[in-house]
CSV table of C-alpha atoms and ligand atoms in Angstrom, one decimal:
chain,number,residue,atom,x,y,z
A,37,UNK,CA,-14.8,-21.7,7.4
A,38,UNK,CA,-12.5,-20.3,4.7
A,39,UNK,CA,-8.6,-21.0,4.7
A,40,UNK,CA,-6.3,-18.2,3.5
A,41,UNK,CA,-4.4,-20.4,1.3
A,42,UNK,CA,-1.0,-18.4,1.1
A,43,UNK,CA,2.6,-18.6,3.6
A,44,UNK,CA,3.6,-15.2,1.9
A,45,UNK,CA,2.2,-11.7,1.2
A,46,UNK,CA,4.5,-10.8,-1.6
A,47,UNK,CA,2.3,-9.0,-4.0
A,48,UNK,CA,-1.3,-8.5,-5.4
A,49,UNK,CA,-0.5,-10.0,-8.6
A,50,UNK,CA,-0.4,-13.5,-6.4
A,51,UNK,CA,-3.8,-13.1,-4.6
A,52,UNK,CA,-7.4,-13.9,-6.1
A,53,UNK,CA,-10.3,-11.7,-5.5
A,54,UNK,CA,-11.3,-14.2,-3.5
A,55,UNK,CA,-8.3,-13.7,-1.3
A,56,UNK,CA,-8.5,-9.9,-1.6
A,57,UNK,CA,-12.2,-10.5,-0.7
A,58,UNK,CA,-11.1,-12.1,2.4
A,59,UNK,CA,-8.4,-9.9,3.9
A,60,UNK,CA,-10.7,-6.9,2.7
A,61,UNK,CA,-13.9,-8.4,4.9
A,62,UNK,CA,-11.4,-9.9,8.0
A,63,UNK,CA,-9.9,-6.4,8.0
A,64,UNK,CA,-13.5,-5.1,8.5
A,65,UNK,CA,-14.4,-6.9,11.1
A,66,UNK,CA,-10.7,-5.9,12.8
A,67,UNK,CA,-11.5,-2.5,12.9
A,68,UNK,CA,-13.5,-1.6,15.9
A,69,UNK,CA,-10.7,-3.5,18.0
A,70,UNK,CA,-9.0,-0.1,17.5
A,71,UNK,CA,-12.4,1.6,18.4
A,72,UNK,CA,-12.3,-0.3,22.2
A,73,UNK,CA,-11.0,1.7,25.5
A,74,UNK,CA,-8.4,-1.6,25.7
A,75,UNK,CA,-7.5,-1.6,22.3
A,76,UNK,CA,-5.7,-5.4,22.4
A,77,UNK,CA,-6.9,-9.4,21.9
A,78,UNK,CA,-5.0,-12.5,22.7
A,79,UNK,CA,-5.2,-13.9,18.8
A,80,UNK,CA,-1.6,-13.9,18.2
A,81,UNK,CA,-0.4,-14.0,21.8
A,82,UNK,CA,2.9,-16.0,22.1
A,83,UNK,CA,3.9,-15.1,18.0
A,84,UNK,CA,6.9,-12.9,17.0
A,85,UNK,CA,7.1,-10.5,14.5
A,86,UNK,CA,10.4,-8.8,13.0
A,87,UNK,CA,10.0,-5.6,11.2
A,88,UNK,CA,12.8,-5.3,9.0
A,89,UNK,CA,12.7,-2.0,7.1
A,90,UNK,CA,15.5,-0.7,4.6
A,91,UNK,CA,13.6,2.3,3.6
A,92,UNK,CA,12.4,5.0,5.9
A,93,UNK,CA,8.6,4.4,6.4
A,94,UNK,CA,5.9,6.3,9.0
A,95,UNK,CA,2.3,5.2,7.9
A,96,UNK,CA,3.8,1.5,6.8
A,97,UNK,CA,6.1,0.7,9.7
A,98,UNK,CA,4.1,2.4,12.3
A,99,UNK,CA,0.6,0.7,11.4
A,100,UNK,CA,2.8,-2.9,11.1
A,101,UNK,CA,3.8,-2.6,14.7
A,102,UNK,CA,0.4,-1.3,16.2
A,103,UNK,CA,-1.3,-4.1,14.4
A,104,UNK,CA,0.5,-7.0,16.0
A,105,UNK,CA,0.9,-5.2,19.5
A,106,UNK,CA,-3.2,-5.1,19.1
A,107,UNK,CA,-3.2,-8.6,18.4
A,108,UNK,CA,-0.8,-9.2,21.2
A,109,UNK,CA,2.3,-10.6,19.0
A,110,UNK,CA,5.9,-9.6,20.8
A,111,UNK,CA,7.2,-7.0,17.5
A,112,UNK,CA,10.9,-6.2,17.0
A,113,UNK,CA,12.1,-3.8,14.8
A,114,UNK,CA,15.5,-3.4,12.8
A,115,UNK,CA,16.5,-0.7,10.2
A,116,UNK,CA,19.3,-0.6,7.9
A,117,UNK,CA,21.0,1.5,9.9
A,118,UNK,CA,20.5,-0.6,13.0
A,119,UNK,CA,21.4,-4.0,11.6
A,120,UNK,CA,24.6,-5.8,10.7
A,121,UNK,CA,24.0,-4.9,7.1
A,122,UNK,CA,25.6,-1.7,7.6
A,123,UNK,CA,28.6,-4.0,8.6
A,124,UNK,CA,28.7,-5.9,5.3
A,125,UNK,CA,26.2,-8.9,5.9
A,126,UNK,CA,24.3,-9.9,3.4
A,127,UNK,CA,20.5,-9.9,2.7
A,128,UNK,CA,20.5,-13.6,2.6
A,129,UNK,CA,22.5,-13.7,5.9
A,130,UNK,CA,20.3,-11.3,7.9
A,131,UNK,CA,17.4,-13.6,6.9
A,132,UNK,CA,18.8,-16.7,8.2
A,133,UNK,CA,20.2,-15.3,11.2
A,134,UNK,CA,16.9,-13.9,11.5
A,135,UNK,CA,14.9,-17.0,10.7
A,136,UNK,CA,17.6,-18.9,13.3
A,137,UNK,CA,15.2,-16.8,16.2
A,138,UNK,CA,12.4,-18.5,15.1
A,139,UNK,CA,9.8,-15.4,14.6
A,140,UNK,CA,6.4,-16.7,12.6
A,141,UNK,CA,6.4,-13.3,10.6
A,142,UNK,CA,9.2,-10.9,9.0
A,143,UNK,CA,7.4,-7.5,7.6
A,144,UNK,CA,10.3,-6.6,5.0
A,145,UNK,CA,10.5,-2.7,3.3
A,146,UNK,CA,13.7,-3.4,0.6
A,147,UNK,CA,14.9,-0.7,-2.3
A,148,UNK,CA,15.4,-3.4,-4.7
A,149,UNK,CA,12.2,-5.4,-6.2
A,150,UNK,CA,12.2,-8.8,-5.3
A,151,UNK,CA,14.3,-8.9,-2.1
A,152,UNK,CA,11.2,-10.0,-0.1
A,153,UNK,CA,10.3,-13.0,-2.3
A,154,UNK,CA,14.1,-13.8,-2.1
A,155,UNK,CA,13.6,-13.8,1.8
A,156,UNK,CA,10.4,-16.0,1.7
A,157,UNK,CA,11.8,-18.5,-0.3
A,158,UNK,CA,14.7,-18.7,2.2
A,159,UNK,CA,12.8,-18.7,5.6
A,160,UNK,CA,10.2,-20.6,7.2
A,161,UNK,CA,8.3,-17.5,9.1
A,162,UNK,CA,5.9,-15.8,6.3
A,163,UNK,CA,7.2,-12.5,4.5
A,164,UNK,CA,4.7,-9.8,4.2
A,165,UNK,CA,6.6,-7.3,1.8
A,166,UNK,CA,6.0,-3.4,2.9
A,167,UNK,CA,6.9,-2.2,-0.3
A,168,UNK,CA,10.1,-3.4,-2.4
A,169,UNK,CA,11.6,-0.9,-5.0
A,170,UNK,CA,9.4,-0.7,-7.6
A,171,UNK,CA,7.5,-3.3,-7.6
A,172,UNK,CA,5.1,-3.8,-5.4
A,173,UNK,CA,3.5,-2.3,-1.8
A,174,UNK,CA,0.3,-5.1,-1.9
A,175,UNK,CA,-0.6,-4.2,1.7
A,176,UNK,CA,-1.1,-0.4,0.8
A,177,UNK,CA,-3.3,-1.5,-2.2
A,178,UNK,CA,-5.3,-3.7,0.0
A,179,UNK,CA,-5.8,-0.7,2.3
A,180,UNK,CA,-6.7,1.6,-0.2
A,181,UNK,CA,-9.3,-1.0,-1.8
A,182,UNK,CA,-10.9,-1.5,2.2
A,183,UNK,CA,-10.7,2.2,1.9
A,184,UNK,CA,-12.8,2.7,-1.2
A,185,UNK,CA,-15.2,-0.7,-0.8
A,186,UNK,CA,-15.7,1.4,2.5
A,187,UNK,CA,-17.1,4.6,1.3
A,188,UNK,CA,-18.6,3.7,-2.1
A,189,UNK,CA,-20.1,0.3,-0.7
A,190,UNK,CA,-18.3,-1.3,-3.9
A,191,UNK,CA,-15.5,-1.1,-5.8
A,192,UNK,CA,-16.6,-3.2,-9.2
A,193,UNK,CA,-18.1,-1.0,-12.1
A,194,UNK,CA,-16.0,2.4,-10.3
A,195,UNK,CA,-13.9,4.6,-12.4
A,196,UNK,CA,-10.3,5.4,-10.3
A,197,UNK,CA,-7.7,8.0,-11.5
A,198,UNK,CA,-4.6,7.5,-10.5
A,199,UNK,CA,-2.3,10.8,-11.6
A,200,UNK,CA,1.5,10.9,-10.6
A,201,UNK,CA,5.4,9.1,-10.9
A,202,UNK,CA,3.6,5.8,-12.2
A,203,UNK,CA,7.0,4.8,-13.6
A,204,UNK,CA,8.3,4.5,-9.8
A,205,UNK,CA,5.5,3.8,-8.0
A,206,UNK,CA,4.8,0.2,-6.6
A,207,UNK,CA,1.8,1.9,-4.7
A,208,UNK,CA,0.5,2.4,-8.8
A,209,UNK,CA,1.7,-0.9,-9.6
A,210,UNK,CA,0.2,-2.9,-6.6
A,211,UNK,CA,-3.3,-0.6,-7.1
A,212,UNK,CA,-3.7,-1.7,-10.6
A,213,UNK,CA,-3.6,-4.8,-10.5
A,214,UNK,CA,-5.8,-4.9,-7.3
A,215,UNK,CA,-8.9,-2.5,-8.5
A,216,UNK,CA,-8.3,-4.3,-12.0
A,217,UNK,CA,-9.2,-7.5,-10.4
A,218,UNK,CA,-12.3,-6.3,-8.8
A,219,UNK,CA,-13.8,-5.2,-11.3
A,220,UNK,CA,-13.1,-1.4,-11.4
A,221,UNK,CA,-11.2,0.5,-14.2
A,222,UNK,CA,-8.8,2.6,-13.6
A,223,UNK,CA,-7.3,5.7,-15.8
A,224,UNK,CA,-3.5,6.6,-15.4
A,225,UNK,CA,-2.0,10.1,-16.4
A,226,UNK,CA,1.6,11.7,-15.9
A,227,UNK,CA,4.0,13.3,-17.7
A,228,UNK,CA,5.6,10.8,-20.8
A,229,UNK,CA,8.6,10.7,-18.5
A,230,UNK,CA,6.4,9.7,-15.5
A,231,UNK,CA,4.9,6.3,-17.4
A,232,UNK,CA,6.5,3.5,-18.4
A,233,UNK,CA,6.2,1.4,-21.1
A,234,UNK,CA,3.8,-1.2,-21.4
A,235,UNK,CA,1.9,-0.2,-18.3
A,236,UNK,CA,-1.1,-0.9,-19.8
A,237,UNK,CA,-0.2,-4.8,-19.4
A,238,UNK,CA,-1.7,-4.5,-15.8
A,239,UNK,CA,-5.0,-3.9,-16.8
A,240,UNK,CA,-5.3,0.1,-17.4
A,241,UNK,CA,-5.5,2.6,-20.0
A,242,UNK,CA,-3.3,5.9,-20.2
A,243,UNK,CA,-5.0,9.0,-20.3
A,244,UNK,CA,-3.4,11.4,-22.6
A,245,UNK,CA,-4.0,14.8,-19.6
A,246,UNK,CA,-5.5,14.9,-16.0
A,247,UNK,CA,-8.5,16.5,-17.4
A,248,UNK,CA,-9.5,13.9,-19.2
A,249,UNK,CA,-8.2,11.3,-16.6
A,250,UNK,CA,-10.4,12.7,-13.8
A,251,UNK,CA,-13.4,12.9,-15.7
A,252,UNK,CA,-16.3,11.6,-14.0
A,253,UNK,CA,-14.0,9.4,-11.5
A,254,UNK,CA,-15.3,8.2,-8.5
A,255,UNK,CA,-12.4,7.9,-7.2
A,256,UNK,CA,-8.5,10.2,-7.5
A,257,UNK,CA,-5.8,8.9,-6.4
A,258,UNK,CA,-2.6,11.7,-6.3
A,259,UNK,CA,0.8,9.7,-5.9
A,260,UNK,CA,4.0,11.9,-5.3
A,261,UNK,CA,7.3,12.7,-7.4
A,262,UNK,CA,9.5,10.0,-6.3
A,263,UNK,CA,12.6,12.0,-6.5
A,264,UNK,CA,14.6,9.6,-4.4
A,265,UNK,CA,14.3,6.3,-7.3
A,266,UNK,CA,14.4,9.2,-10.6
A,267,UNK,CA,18.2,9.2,-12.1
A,268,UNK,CA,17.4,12.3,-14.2
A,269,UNK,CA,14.7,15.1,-13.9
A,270,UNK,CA,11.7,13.9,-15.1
A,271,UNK,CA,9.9,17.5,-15.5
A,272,UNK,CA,11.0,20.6,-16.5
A,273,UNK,CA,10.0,22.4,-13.0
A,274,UNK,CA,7.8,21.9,-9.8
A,275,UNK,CA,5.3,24.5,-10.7
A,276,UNK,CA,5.2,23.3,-14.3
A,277,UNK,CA,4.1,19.9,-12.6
A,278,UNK,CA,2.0,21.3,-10.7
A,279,UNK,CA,-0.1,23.5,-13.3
A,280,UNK,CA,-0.3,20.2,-15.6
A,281,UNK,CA,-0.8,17.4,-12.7
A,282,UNK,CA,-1.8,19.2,-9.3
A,283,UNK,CA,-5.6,18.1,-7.8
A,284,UNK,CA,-7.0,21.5,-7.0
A,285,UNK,CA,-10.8,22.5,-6.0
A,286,UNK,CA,-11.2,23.5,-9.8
A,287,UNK,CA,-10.2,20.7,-11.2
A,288,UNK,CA,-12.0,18.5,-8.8
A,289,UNK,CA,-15.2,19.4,-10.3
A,290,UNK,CA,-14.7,17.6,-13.2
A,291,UNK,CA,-14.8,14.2,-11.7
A,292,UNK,CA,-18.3,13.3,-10.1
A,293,UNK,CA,-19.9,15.2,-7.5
A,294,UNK,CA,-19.3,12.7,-4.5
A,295,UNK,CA,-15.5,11.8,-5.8
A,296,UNK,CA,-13.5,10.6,-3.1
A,297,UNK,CA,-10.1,12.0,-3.1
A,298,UNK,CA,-6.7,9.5,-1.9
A,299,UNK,CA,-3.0,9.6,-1.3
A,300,UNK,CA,-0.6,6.8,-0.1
A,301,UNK,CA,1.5,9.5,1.5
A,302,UNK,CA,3.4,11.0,2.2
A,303,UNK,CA,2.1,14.3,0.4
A,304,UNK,CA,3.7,17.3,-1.3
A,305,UNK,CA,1.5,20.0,-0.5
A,306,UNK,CA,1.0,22.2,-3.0
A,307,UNK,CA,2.8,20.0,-5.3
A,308,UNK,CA,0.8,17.0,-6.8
A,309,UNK,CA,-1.8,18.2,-4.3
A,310,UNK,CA,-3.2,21.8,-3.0
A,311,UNK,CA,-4.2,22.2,0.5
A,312,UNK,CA,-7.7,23.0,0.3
A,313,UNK,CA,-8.2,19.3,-1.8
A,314,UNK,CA,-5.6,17.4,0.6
A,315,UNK,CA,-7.8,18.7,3.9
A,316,UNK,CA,-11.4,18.8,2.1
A,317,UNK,CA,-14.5,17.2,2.5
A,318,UNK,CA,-13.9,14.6,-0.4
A,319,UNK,CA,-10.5,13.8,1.3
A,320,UNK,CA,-10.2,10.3,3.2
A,321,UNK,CA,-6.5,10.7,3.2
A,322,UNK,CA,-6.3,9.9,7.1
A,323,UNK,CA,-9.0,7.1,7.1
A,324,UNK,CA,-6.5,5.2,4.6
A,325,UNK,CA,-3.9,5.5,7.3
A,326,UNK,CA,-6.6,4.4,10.1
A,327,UNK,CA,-7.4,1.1,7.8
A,328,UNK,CA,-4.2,0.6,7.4
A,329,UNK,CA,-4.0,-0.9,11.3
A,330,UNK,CA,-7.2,-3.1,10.9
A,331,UNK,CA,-6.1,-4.3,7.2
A,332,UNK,CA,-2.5,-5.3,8.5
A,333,UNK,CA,-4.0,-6.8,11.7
A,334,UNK,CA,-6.1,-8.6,8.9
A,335,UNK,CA,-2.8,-9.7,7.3
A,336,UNK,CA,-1.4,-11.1,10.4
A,337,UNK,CA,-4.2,-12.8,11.5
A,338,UNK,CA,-4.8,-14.6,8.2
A,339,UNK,CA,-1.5,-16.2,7.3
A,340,UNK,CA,-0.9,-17.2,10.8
A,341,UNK,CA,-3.2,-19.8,10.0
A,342,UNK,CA,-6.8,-17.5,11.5
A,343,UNK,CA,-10.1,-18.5,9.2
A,344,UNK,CA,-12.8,-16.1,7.9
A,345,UNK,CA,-16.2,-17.3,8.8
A,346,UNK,CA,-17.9,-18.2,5.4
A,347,UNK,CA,-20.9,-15.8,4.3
B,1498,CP,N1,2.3,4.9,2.2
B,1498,CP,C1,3.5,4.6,2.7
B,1498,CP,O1,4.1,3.6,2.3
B,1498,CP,O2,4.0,5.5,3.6
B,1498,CP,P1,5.3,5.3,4.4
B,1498,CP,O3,6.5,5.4,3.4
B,1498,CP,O4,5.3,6.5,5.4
B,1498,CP,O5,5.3,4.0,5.1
C-alpha cells in the first residue's frame, strides 16, 4: 500500500511525480462513482469540509462540494461576502475560528498568493488551495494532466501549447510545472505584455507566435484575458488579440491531426477561442470539468489518510 505523504495540497511545485502519479491513478479509479445510479460511498462519512472561497468560482467550487458530498463528508461553504471578513476579521482570525470547529479539510480560493499556505501553517485540518492569486491552482493542473493521460494514454514525450495571460495565470503556472515533471514539454505564447519574466525558470520555452507555438502539439491549451488581476491594458484591442492569439479551425491544422484542444474556463467565446474549436471534435473542454469531481474526490480521499493500492 502507498501512503500520500502530504497534510497540505498547496501547489504542484510541492508534489513528486510520484505523488502526481498517485492522485492522477486514485482519481481514475474515483470516476465511475459518478457513473453509478447512487452516486455516494461512506469513505469520508463523519469528516467536515469548509469551502472557503474569496473569489467567485463555478467549475472549482461546485466540483469541491460534489466531491465530498460523493464521498459522504458534511461540506459548508462561506464566501467573502458571507463571512465576518467583510466585518473586518482577519484572514488569520477566520482560520482559527474556523479551525476552533474542528473540520479535517478547509478548500481555500484567496486573491493574494500565499494566503493558503499561510492558513495551513496555522491550522491542524489540511488546506487544499483552489487557486491563490497568481500563483498557483494545483488541483486544476492535476485535472488537466488526468484529462490528457486520459485521452493520449500518456503524458511523457507530448508537446502542449499553452497560448494566453501567462503573466496572471496560476492555471499556466500550476500546468508547467506539472506536465514539466512528467516528462512532457510544453511551448508558451502571448503577447510580450502577457509573459512574464523569467517564466522559462518553470521548465518551458517561449514561443515567439501561436503559429509556431502550436505546431505539431498534441495538446492546446487556450487560457483567457485575466482582465480582473491586469492594472493596465495589456493589448491594443480585443480583435487585435484575437487575430494574433485566437484558436480557430484554421489554425488548428497546424498542430497534429488528433490534437486535443483544453480550457480551464471559463471561456471568451470568440475571444481567445472561436466557437466552432470551443464545441469541436478535438474539444474535451467539459470532460476537464467532469474529472475535476473524480480528481478532487481523489484529493480528499488521499490526505485524509486513504492509500493507493501499490501496482
Ligand atoms: N477553472 C476554474 O478555476 O474555474 P472557476 O473559476 O469557475 O472555478
Amino acid at each position: 500500500m502507498m501512503r500520500f505523504e502530504h497534510k497540505d495540497i498547496l501547489d504542484i511545485e510541492s508534489l513528486s511525480p510520484r505523488d502526481i502519479t498517485m492522485l492522477l491513478d486514485t482519481a481514475e479509479g474515483m470516476k465511475e462513482i459518478s457513473e453509478r445510479p447512487v452516486k455516494k460511498v461512506p469513505t469520508l462519512r463523519g469528516k467536515t469540509i469548509v469551502l472557503f472561497f474569496q473569489e467567485p468560482s463555478t467549475r472549482t467550487r461546485v466540483s469541491f462540494d460534489i466531491a465530498g458530498k460523493r464521498l459522504s463528508a458534511d461540506t459548508i461553504s462561506i464566501s467573502s461576502g458571507t463571512s465576518s471578513i467583510v466585518k473586518g476579521e482577519t484572514l488569520i482570525d477566520t482560520a482559527r475560528n474556523l479551525e476552533a470547529m474542528n473540520p479535517n479539510i478547509i478548500v481555500m480560493r484567496h486573491p493574494s498568493s500565499g494566503a493558503p499556505e499561510l492558513v495551513a501553517r496555522r491550522v491542524r485540518a489540511s488546506v487544499v488551495n483552489a487557486g491563490d492569486g497568481l500563483h498557483a491552482h494545483p488541483t486544476q493542473a492535476l485535472l488537466d494532466m488526468m484529462t490528457v493521460r486520459e485521452k493520449k494514454g500518456r503524458i511523457q514525450g507530448l508537446k502542449i501549447a499553452i497560448i494566453g495571460d501567462i503573466a496572471h495565470s496560476r492555471v499556466a503556472r500550476s500546468n508547467i510545472q506539472g506536465f514539466t515533471k512528467m516528462g512532457a514539454s510544453v511551448v508558451v505564447a502571448a503577447p510580450p505584455t502577457m509573459i512574464p519574466m523569467g517564466i522559462e525558470a518553470l521548465g518551458c520555452r517561449v514561443a515567439p507566435d501561436m503559429d509556431s507555438c502550436i505546431e505539431g502539439a498534441d495538446v492546446i491549451m487556450m487560457l483567457r484575458i485575466q482582465k480582473e488581476r491586469q492594472e493596465n491594458i495589456l493589448f491594443p484591442s480585443e480583435r487585435e488579440y484575437s487575430n494574433l492569439f485566437g484558436l480557430t479551425l484554421e489554425r488548428l491544422k497546424r498542430a497534429n491531426r488528433d490534437v486535443t484542444v483544453m480550457h480551464p474556463g471559463p471561456m471568451n467565446r470568440g475571444v481567445e477561442i472561436s466557437e466552432d474549436v470551443a464545441d469541436g471534435g478535438h474539444s474535451v473542454i467539459l470532460d476537464q470539468v467532469t474529472n475535476g469531481v473524480a480528481l478532487r474526490m481523489a484529493v480528499f480521499y488521499l490526505v485524509s489518510g486513504g492509500q493507493k493500492n501499490a501496482n
